[in-house]
Structures are given as structure tokens and as C-alpha cells.
PDB file of C-alpha atoms in Angstrom:
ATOM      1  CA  UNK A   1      94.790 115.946 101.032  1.00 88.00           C
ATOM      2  CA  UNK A   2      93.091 112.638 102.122  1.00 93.00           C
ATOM      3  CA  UNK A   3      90.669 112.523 104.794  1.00 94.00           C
ATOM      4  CA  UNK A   4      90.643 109.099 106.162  1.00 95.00           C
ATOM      5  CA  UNK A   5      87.982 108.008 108.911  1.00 95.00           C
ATOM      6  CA  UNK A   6      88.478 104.695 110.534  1.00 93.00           C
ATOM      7  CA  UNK A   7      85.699 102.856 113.598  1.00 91.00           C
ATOM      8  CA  UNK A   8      88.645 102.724 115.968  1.00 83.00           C
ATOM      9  CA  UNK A   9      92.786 103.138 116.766  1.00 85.00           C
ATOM     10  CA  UNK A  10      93.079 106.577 115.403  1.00 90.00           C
ATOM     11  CA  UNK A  11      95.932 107.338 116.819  1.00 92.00           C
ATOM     12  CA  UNK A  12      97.667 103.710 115.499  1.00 94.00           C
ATOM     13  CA  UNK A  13      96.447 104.854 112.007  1.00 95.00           C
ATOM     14  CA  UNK A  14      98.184 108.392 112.772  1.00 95.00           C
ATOM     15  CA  UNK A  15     101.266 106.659 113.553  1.00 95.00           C
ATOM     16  CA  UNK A  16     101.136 103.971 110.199  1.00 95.00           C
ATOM     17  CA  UNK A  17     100.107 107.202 107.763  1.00 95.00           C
ATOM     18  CA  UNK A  18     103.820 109.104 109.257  1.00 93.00           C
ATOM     19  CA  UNK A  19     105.284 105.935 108.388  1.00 93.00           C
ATOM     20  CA  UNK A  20     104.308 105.745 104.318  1.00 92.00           C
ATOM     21  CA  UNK A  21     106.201 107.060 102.230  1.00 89.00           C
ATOM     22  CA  UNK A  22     103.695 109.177 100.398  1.00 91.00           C
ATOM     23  CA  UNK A  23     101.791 111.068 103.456  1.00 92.00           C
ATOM     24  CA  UNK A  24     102.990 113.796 105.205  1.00 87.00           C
ATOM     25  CA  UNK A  25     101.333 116.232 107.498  1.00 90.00           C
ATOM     26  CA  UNK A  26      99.142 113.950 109.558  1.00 95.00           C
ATOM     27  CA  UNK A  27      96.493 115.722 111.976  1.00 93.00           C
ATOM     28  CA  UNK A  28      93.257 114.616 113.597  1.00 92.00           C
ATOM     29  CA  UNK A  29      90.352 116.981 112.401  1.00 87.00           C
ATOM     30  CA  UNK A  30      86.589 116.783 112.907  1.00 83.00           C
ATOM     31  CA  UNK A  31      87.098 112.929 113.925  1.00 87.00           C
ATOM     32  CA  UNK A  32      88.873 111.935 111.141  1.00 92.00           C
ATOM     33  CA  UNK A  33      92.683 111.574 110.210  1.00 95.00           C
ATOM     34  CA  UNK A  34      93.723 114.256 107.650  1.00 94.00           C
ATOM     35  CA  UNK A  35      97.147 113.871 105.613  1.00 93.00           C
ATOM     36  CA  UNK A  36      98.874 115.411 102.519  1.00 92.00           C
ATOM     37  CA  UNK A  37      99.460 112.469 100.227  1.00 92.00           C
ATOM     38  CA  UNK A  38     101.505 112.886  97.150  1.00 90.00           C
ATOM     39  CA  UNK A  39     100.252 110.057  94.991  1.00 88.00           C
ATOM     40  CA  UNK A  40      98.492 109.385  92.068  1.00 91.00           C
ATOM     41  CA  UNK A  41      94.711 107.119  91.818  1.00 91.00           C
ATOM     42  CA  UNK A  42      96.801 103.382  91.782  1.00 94.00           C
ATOM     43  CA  UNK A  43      99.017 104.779  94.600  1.00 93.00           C
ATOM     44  CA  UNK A  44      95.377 105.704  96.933  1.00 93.00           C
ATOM     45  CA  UNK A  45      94.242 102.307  95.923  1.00 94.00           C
ATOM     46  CA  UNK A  46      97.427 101.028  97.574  1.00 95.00           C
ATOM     47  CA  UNK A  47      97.466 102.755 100.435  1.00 94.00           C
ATOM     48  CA  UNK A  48      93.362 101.552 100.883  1.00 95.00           C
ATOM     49  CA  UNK A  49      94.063  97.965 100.350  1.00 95.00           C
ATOM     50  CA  UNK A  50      97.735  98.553 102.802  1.00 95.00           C
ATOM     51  CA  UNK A  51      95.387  99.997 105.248  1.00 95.00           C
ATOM     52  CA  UNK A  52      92.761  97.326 104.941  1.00 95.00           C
ATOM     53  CA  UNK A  53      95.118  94.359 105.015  1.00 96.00           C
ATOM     54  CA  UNK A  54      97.204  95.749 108.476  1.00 95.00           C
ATOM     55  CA  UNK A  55      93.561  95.730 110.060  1.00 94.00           C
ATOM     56  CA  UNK A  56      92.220  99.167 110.039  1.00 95.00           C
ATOM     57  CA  UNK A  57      88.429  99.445 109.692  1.00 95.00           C
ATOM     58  CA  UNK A  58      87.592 102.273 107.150  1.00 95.00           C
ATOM     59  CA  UNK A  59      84.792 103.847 107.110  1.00 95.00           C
ATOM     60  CA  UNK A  60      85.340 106.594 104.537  1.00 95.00           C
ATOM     61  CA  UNK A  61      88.628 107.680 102.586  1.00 93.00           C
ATOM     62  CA  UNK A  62      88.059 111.269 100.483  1.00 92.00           C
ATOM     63  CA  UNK A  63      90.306 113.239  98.955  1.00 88.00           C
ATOM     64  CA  UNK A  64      90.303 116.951  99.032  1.00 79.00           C
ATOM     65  CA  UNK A  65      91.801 120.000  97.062  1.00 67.00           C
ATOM     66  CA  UNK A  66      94.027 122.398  99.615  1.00 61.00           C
ATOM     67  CA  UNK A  67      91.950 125.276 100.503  1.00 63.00           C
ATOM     68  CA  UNK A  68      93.427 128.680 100.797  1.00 68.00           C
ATOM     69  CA  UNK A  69      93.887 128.142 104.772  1.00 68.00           C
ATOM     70  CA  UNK A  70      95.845 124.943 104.203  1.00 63.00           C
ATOM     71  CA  UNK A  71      98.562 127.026 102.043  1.00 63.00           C
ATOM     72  CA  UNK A  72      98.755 129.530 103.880  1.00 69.00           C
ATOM     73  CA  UNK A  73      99.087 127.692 107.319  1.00 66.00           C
ATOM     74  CA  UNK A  74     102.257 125.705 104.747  1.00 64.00           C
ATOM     75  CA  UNK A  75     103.499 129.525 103.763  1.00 72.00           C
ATOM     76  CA  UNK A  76     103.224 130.663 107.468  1.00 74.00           C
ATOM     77  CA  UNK A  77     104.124 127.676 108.530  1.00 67.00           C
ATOM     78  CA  UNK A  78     101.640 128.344 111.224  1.00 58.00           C
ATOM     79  CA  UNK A  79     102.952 131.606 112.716  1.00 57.00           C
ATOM     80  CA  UNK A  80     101.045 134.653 112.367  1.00 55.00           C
ATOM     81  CA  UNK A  81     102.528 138.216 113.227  1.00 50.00           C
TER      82      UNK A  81
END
């Protein structure tokens, strides 16, 4: 999962990230834009520079492991009984 925070336009970066071909599951969470990516290191160093170059102003791109929330909220697929 990346976590990608950006000064401005998060909702135009939400929009670009459901475009690429790599990123799926795009949310806003704790003012940053969170997405599954499926890539490897040269892929995240695309997307970065893809990112940069269309005029988004990162401020911090991280990547994170899935925590045991985030599969089962995929398992669930949200619904709880």
C-alpha cells in the first residue's frame, strides 16, 4: 500500500491514481491518499516522476505492509455480520 501526501488537489490525485494501471483501492485517510499498488521499486519510481511531471506537489510517498484490518476489510469486503 502507498501512502501518498500531496500540498494540494487531492481529490485530482484520487482521480489520476484510479486511472494507473498499477493502483487500485484509492481512499483518503488521515490527509493523505492511500492506494494498493502492485508494482515493483522501478515501477514506484515511475509513478513518482508520472506524478511529478503532471504537476502534483509531493510531499511524502511511503509504502506500507497490509495490516491485518486491511485484509480483512478485502476478505469482508467491508461487511460485518
Amino acid at each position: 500500500r502507498l501512502s501518498i501526501r500531496c500540498l494540494d488537489e487531492s481529490e485530482r490525485l484520487m482521480t489520476w491514481l484510479g486511472r494507473a494501471s498499477q493502483i487500485s483501492e484509492v481512499r483518503s485517510a488521515n490527509g493523505a491518499v492511500q492506494a494498493q499498488f502492485t508494482g515493483d521499486d522501478t515501477s514506484q519510481a515511475e509513478l513518482l516522476r508520472q506524478l511529478i511531471a503532471d504537476g502534483f506537489r509531493i510531499v511524502a510517498l511511503t509504502e506500507s505492509s497490509i495490516d491485518l484490518e486491511d485484509v480483512f476489510m478485502q476478505v469482508t469486503k467491508g461487511e460485518v455480520s
